[in-house]
Every structure is written in structure tokens, then in C-alpha cells.
Coordinates of C-alpha atoms and ligand atoms in Angstrom, one line a residue:
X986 CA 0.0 0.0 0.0
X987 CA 2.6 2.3 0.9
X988 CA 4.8 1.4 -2.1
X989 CA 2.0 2.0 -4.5
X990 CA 0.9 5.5 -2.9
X991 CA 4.7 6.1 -3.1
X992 CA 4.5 5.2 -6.9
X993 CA 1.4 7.6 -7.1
X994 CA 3.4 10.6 -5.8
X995 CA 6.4 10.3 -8.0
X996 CA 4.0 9.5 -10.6
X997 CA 2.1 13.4 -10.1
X998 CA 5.7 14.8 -9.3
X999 CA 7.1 13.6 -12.7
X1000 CA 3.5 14.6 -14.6
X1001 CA 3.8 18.5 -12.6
X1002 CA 7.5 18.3 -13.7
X1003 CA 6.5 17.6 -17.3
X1004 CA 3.8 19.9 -17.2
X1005 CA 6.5 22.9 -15.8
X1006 CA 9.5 22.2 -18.2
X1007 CA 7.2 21.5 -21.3
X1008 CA 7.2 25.1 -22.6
X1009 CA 9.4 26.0 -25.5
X1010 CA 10.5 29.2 -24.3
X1011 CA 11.7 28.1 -20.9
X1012 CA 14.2 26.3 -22.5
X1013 CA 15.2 28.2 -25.3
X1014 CA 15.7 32.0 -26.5
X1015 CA 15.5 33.3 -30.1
X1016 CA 18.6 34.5 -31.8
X1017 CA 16.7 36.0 -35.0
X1018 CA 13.5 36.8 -36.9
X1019 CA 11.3 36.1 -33.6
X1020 CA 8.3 36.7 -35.8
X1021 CA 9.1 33.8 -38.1
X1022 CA 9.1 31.3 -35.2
X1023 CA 5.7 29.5 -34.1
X1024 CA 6.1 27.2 -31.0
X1025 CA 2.8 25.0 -30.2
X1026 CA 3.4 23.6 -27.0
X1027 CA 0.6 21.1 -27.2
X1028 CA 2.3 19.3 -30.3
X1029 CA 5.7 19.5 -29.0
X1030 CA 6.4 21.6 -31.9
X1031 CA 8.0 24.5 -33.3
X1032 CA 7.5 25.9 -37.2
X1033 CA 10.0 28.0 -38.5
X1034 CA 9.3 30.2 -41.4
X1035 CA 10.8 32.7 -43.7
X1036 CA 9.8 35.4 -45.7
X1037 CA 11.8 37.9 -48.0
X1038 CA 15.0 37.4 -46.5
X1039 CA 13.9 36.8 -42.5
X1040 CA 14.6 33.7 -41.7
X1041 CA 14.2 32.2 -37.6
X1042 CA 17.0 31.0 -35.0
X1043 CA 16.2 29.8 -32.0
X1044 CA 18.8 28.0 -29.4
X1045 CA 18.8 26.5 -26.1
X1046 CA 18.7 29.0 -23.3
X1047 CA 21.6 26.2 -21.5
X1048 CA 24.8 24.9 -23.1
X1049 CA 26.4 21.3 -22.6
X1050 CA 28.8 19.0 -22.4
X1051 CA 28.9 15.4 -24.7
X1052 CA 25.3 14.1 -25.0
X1053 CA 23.0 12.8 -27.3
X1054 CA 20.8 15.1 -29.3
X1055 CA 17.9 14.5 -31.2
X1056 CA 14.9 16.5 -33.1
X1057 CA 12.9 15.1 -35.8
X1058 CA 11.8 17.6 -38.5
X1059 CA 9.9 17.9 -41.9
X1060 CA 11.5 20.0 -43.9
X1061 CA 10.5 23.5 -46.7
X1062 CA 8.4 21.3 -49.1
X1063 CA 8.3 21.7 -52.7
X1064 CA 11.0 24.3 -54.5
X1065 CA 13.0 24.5 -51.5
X1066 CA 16.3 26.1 -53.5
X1067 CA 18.2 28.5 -52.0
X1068 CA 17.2 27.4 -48.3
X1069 CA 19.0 26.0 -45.6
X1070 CA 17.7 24.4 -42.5
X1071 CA 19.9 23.4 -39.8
X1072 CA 20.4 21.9 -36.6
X1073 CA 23.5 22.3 -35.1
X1074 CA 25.8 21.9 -31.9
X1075 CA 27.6 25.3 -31.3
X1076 CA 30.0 26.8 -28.5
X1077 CA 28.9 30.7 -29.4
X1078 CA 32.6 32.2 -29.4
X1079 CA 34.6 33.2 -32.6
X1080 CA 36.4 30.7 -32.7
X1081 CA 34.1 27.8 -31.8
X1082 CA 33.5 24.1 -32.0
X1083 CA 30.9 23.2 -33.7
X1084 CA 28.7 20.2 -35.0
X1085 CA 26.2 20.2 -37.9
X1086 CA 23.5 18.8 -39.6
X1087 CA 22.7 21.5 -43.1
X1088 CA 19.6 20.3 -45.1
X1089 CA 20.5 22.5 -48.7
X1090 CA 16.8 22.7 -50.6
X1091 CA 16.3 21.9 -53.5
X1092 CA 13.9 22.6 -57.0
X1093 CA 10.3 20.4 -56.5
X1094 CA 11.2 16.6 -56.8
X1095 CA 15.0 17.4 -56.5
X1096 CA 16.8 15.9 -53.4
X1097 CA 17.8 17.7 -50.3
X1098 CA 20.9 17.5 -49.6
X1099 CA 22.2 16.7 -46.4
X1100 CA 25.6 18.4 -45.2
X1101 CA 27.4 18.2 -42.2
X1102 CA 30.4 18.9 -40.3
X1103 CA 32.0 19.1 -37.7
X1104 CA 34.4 22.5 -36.6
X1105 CA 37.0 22.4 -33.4
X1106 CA 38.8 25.6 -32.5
X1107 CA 37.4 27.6 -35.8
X1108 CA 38.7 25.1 -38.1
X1109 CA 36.1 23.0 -39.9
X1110 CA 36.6 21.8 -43.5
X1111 CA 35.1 18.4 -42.4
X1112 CA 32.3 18.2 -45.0
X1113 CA 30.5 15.2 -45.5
X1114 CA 27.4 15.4 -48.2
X1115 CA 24.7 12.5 -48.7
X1116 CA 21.2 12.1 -50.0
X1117 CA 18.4 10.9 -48.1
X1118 CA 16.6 7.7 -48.4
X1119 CA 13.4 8.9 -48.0
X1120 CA 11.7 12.1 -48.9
X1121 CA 12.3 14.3 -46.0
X1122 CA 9.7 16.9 -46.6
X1123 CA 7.0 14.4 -46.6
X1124 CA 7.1 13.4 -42.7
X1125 CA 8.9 13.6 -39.6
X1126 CA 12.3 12.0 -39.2
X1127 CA 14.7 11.5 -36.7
X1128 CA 17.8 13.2 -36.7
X1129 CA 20.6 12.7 -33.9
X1130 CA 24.0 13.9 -32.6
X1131 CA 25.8 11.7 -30.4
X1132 CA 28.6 13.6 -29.0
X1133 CA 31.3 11.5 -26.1
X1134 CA 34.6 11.6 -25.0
X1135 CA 35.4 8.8 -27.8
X1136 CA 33.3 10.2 -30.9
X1137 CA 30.8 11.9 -32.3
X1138 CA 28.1 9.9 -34.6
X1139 CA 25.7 11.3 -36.7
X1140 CA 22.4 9.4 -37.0
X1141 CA 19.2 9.9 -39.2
X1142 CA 16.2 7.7 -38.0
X1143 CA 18.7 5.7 -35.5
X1144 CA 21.0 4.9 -38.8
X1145 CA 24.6 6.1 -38.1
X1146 CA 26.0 8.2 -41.2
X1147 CA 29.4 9.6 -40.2
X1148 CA 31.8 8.9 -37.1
X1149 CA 34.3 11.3 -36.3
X1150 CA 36.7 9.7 -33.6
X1151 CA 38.6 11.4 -31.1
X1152 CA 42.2 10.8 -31.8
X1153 CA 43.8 13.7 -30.6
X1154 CA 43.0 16.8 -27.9
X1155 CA 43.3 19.6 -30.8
X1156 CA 41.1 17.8 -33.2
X1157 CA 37.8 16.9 -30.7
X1158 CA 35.6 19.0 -29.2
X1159 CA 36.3 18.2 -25.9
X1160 CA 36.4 21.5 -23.7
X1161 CA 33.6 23.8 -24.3
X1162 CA 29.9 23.3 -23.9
X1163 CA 27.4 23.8 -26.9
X1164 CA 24.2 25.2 -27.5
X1165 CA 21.6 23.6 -29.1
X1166 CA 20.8 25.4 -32.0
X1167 CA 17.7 25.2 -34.7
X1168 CA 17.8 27.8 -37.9
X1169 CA 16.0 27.9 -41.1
X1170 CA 17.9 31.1 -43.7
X1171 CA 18.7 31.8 -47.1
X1172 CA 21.8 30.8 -49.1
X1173 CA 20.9 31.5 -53.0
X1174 CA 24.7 32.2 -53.2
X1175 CA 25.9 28.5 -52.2
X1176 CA 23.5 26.1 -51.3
X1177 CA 21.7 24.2 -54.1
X1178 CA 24.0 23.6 -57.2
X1179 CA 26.7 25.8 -55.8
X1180 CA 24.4 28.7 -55.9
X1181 CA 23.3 28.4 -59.5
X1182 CA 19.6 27.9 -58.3
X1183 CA 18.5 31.0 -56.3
X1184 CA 15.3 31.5 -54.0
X1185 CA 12.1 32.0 -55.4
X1186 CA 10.7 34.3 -52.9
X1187 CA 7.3 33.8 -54.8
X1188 CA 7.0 30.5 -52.6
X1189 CA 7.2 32.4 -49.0
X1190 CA 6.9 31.8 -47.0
X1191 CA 8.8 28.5 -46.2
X1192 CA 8.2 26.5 -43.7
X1193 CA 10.1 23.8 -41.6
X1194 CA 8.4 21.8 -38.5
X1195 CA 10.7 20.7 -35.7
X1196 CA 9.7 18.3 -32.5
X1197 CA 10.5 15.8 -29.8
X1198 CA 13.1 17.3 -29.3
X1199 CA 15.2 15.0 -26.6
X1200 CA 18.6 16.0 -24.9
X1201 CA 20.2 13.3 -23.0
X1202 CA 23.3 15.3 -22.1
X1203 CA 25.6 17.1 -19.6
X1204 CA 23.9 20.5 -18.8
X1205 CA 26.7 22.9 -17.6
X1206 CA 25.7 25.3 -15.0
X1207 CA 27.7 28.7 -14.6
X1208 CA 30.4 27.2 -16.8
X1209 CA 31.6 24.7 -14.8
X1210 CA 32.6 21.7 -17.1
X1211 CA 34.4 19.5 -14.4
X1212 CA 31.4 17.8 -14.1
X1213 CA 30.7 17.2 -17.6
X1214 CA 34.1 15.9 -18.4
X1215 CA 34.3 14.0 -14.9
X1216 CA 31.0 12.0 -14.7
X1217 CA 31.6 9.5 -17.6
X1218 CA 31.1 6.3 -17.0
X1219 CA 27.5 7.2 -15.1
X1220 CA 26.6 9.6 -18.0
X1221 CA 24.2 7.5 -20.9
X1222 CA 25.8 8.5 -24.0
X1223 CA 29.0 7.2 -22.8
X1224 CA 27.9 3.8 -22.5
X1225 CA 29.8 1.2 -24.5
X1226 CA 27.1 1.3 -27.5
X1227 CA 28.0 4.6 -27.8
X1228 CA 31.7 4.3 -27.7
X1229 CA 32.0 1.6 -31.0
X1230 CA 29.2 0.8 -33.7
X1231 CA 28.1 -2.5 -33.6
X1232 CA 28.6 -4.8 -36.4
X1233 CA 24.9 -4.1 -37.3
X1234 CA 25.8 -0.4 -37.2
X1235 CA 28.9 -0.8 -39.0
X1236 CA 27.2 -2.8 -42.0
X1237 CA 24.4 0.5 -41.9
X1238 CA 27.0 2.7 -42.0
X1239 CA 29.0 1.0 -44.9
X1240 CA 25.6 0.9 -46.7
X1241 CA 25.0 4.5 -46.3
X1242 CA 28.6 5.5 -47.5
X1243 CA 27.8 3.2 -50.9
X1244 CA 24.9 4.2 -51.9
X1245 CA 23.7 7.8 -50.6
X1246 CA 26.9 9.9 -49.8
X1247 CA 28.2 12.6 -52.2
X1248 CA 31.3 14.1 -50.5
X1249 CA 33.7 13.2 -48.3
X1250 CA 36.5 15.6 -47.5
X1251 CA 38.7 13.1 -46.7
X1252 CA 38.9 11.5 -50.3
X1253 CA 38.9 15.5 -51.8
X1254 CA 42.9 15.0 -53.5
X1255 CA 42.5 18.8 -54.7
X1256 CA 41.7 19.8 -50.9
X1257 CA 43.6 17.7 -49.0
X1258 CA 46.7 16.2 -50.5
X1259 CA 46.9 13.5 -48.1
X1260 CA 44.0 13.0 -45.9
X1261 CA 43.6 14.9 -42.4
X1262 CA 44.9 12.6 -39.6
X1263 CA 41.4 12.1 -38.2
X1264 CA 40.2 9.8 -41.3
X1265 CA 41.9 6.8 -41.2
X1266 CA 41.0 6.2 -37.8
X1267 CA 37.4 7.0 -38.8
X1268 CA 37.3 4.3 -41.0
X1269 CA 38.5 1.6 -38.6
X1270 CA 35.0 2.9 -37.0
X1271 CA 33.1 0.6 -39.6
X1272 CA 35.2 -1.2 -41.3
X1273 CA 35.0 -5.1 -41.4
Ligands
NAG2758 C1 15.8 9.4 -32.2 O1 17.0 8.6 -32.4 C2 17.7 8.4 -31.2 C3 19.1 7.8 -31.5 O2 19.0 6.8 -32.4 C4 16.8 7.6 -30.3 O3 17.5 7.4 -29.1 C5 15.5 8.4 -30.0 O4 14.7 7.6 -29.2 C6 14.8 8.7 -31.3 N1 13.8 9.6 -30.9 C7 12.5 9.5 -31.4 C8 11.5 10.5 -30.9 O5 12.2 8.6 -32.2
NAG2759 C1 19.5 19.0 -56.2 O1 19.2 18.1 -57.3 C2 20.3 17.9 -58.2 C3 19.7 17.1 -59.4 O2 19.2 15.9 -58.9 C4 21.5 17.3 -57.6 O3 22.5 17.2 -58.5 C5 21.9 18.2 -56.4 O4 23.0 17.6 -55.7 C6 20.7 18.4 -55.4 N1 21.1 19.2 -54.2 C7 21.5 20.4 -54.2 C8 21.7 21.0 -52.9 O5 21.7 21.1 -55.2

């Protein structure tokens, strides 16, 4: 009896709880164009949308430390070129770290274009590129960071894409805490065919939907890291799934590099003469 009544109080705590941290702007502030950004608390979502030339950014009001970051979106529908929709890790100094997910638009039935990154210290020039599997605009999908002290995996409806591993202190994020960030703007000048298909601003406004967003990460307080970089073995995301792919995830992986990716910086010869010291160690990540 006293077990279940117990039960009954955690239960109302954890439904107040909910009910108290469910708003969208208690955990995050607007960076830009707060007129362009809808939140509906009800549907756990938030619609972005631009119109001639204002775009929306929003990011968390916190910043952390490794984690695992997810949001699921349905992106600008139809002639989506010359729009960019991100979400995106980011420390918010000048010379920051930095991981991305970039969805570049597209002309109707063209594909998005998904772009991502990964910057440490101001230097990024880790470009990966791949087409999707599915048409993104048509639903909700499920788009994840994983960020620990061994690597950083991107994921797209729990399918890892990229790994980058942590081989050395100057080329992993490993010091400052991020901000959760979520941005829809215009790039006519780069994004979709290297900028030879502008905007059509006839078509505003666009629109992108964004929701469930779940954070299981190291929320630093006051800028204390210790914490964050202490904790490891008790924090989730550090859990030996996380630390190596499985063979499963491995053979995903693989199948994702054959068939759907574009780019890979570190097999551009007129970039890099000989590939950056992180890649061969990447590979191990889901090779055989
Ligand atoms: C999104 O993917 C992550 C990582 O694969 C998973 O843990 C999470 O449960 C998924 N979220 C939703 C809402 O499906
Ligand atoms: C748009 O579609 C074209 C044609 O299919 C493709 O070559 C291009 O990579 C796509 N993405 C972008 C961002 O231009």
C-alpha cells in the first residue's frame, strides 16, 4: 500500500515536472526573426518560417557538455532552393566548436541535400554530403547527434551516417559546452547547385516543422565543465554502444557510404593532398 501511494506521488511529481519544463520558451531563446518562429506547446512543436530574406533562429537558453541530441523535422516542401535548415551543436565564441547537420533545398522533386560537419577551435573543412533515403519533406524523421569523449556519430532515424573519432585533444571538441541550436535562412549564393539555383521568394513563405526534441546530455551550470568531463562512466551516451558501432551499425554505415553519400572531405585529393589525420582512424570505426 505504501509502495503503491509512493509510486502515485512520484507519478504526479514527474507529470507536474513535465507539465512545468514542457514550454518551448523556458528552455530556449531566439537568436533572430522572432516573428518567423511559431512554437505549439501542445504538439511538442515549433514551425519556422521565412519570408523575404527573414529567416528564424532559435537555441537552447543552456549549453552542454557530450550528450546525445535529437529533433525530428519535416523540412520546406516543394521548391526549397536556396534554403538552408539546420540543426547544429555550437559553442557561441569566434572561434568555436561546432557540429552540424545542413539540409540545402532543392527545385520540387529534386533531393535535399544533407551536409554536415564538424568545426573544433574555428577550423572545420570536415564536409560530408549525402542524400536521403526517404523524402524528408514528406514526414517527420529522426535526426541525432551523439557527442562523447570517444566520438561523435551522426544518426538519421537511429542509422549512423558519419563517425568522427577522437584521436587527438586539438582535433575533438572536448572543452567547451554547446548550444543547441535550430535555424531555417537563405543561401541563394551556395546552397543548391553551388548557388546556380536562387530562391524564389514567390513560394514564402517557407516553412520547416521541428519536434520531440530530446537531450540526454551534460547540462553545464555557470560554466563549470568539471562535471561534464568528470562523470563519464554514469553519463548515458558514454555507454559502450555509444563508444563503438556495432557490427549491425557498421554494416548500416557502410551501406550508407555506398549508396547515398556525395562528399567526403577526406577523399577531396584537390583539398587535401593527403588526408587529415582524423580519417583513417574513422574508418577503422566501420570497417570489417
Ligand atoms: C531518435 O533517435 C535516437 C538515436 O538513435 C533515439 O535514441 C531516440 O529515441 C529517437 N527519438 C525519437 C523521438 O524517435
Ligand atoms: C539538387 O538536385 C540535383 C539534381 O538531382 C542534384 O545534383 C543536387 O545535388 C541536389 N542538391 C543540391 C543542394 O543542389
Amino acid at each position: 500500500m505504501a509502495g503503491s501511494r509512493g509510486a502515485l506521488v512520484v507519478f504526479i511529481a514527474l507529470v507536474l515536472l513535465g507539465a512545468v519544463s514542457a514550454g518551448f520558451y523556458d528552455d530556449y531563446k531566439i537568436i533572430w526573426g522572432a516573428q518567423n518562429v511559431a512554437a505549439n506547446d501542445a504538439l511538442g512543436e515549433v514551425k519556422l518560417s521565412m519570408t523575404e530574406n527573414i529567416g528564424a533562429s532559435f537555441a537552447t537558453k543552456d549549453p552542454y557538455l557530450y550528450g546525445a541530441f535529437s529533433v525530428k523535422y519535416k523540412l520546406v516542401p516543394g521548391n526549397s532552393a536556396g534554403t538552408v535548415t539546420a540543426f547544429y551543436l555550437h559553442s557561441d565564441d569566434a572561434r568555436q566548436d561546432e557540429i552540424d547537420f545542413e539540409f540545402l533545398g532543392n527545385s520540387s522533386g529534386e533531393p535535399y541535400l544533407m551536409h554536415t560537419n564538424i568545426f573544433v577551435n574555428g577550423k572545420g573543412g570536415r564536409e560530408a554530403q549525402f542524400f536521403l533515403w526517404f523524402d524528408p519533406t514528406a514526414d517527420f524523421h529522426n535526426y541525432t547527434i551523439v557527442w562523447n569523449q570517444k566520438q561523435v556519430i551522426w544518426l538519421v532515424d537511429d542509422v549512423p551516417v558519419r563517425v568522427h573519432r577522437n584521436i587527438h585533444p586539438s582535433l575533438y571538441p572536448r572543452t567547451k559546452p554547446m548550444y543547441v541550436h535550430g535555424t531555417l535562412f537563405e543561401a541563394s549564393t551556395w546552397a543548391t547547385r553551388k548557388g546556380a539555383v536562387p530562391i524564389d521568394w514567390t513560394q514564402a513563405p517557407f516553412q520547416v516543422n521541428y519536434r520531440d526534441f530530446t537531450y540526454r546530455a551534460c547540462k553545464v551550470y555557470n560554466g563549470n565543465t568539471l562535471n561534464c568531463r568528470m562523470n563519464v562512466h554514469q553519463n548515458p551516451w558514454e555507454r559502450p554502444e555509444f563508444q563503438s558501432l556495432s557490427t549491425y551499425q557498421k554494416q548500416q554505415l557502410r551501406n550508407v557510404r555506398a549508396k547515398y553519400m556525395t562528399y567526403d572531405y577526406c577523399t577531396d585529393k584537390t583539398r587535401y593532398t593527403s588526408p587529415p589525420m582524423e580519417c583513417s582512424a574513422n574508418a577503422m570505426a566501420w570497417a570489417l
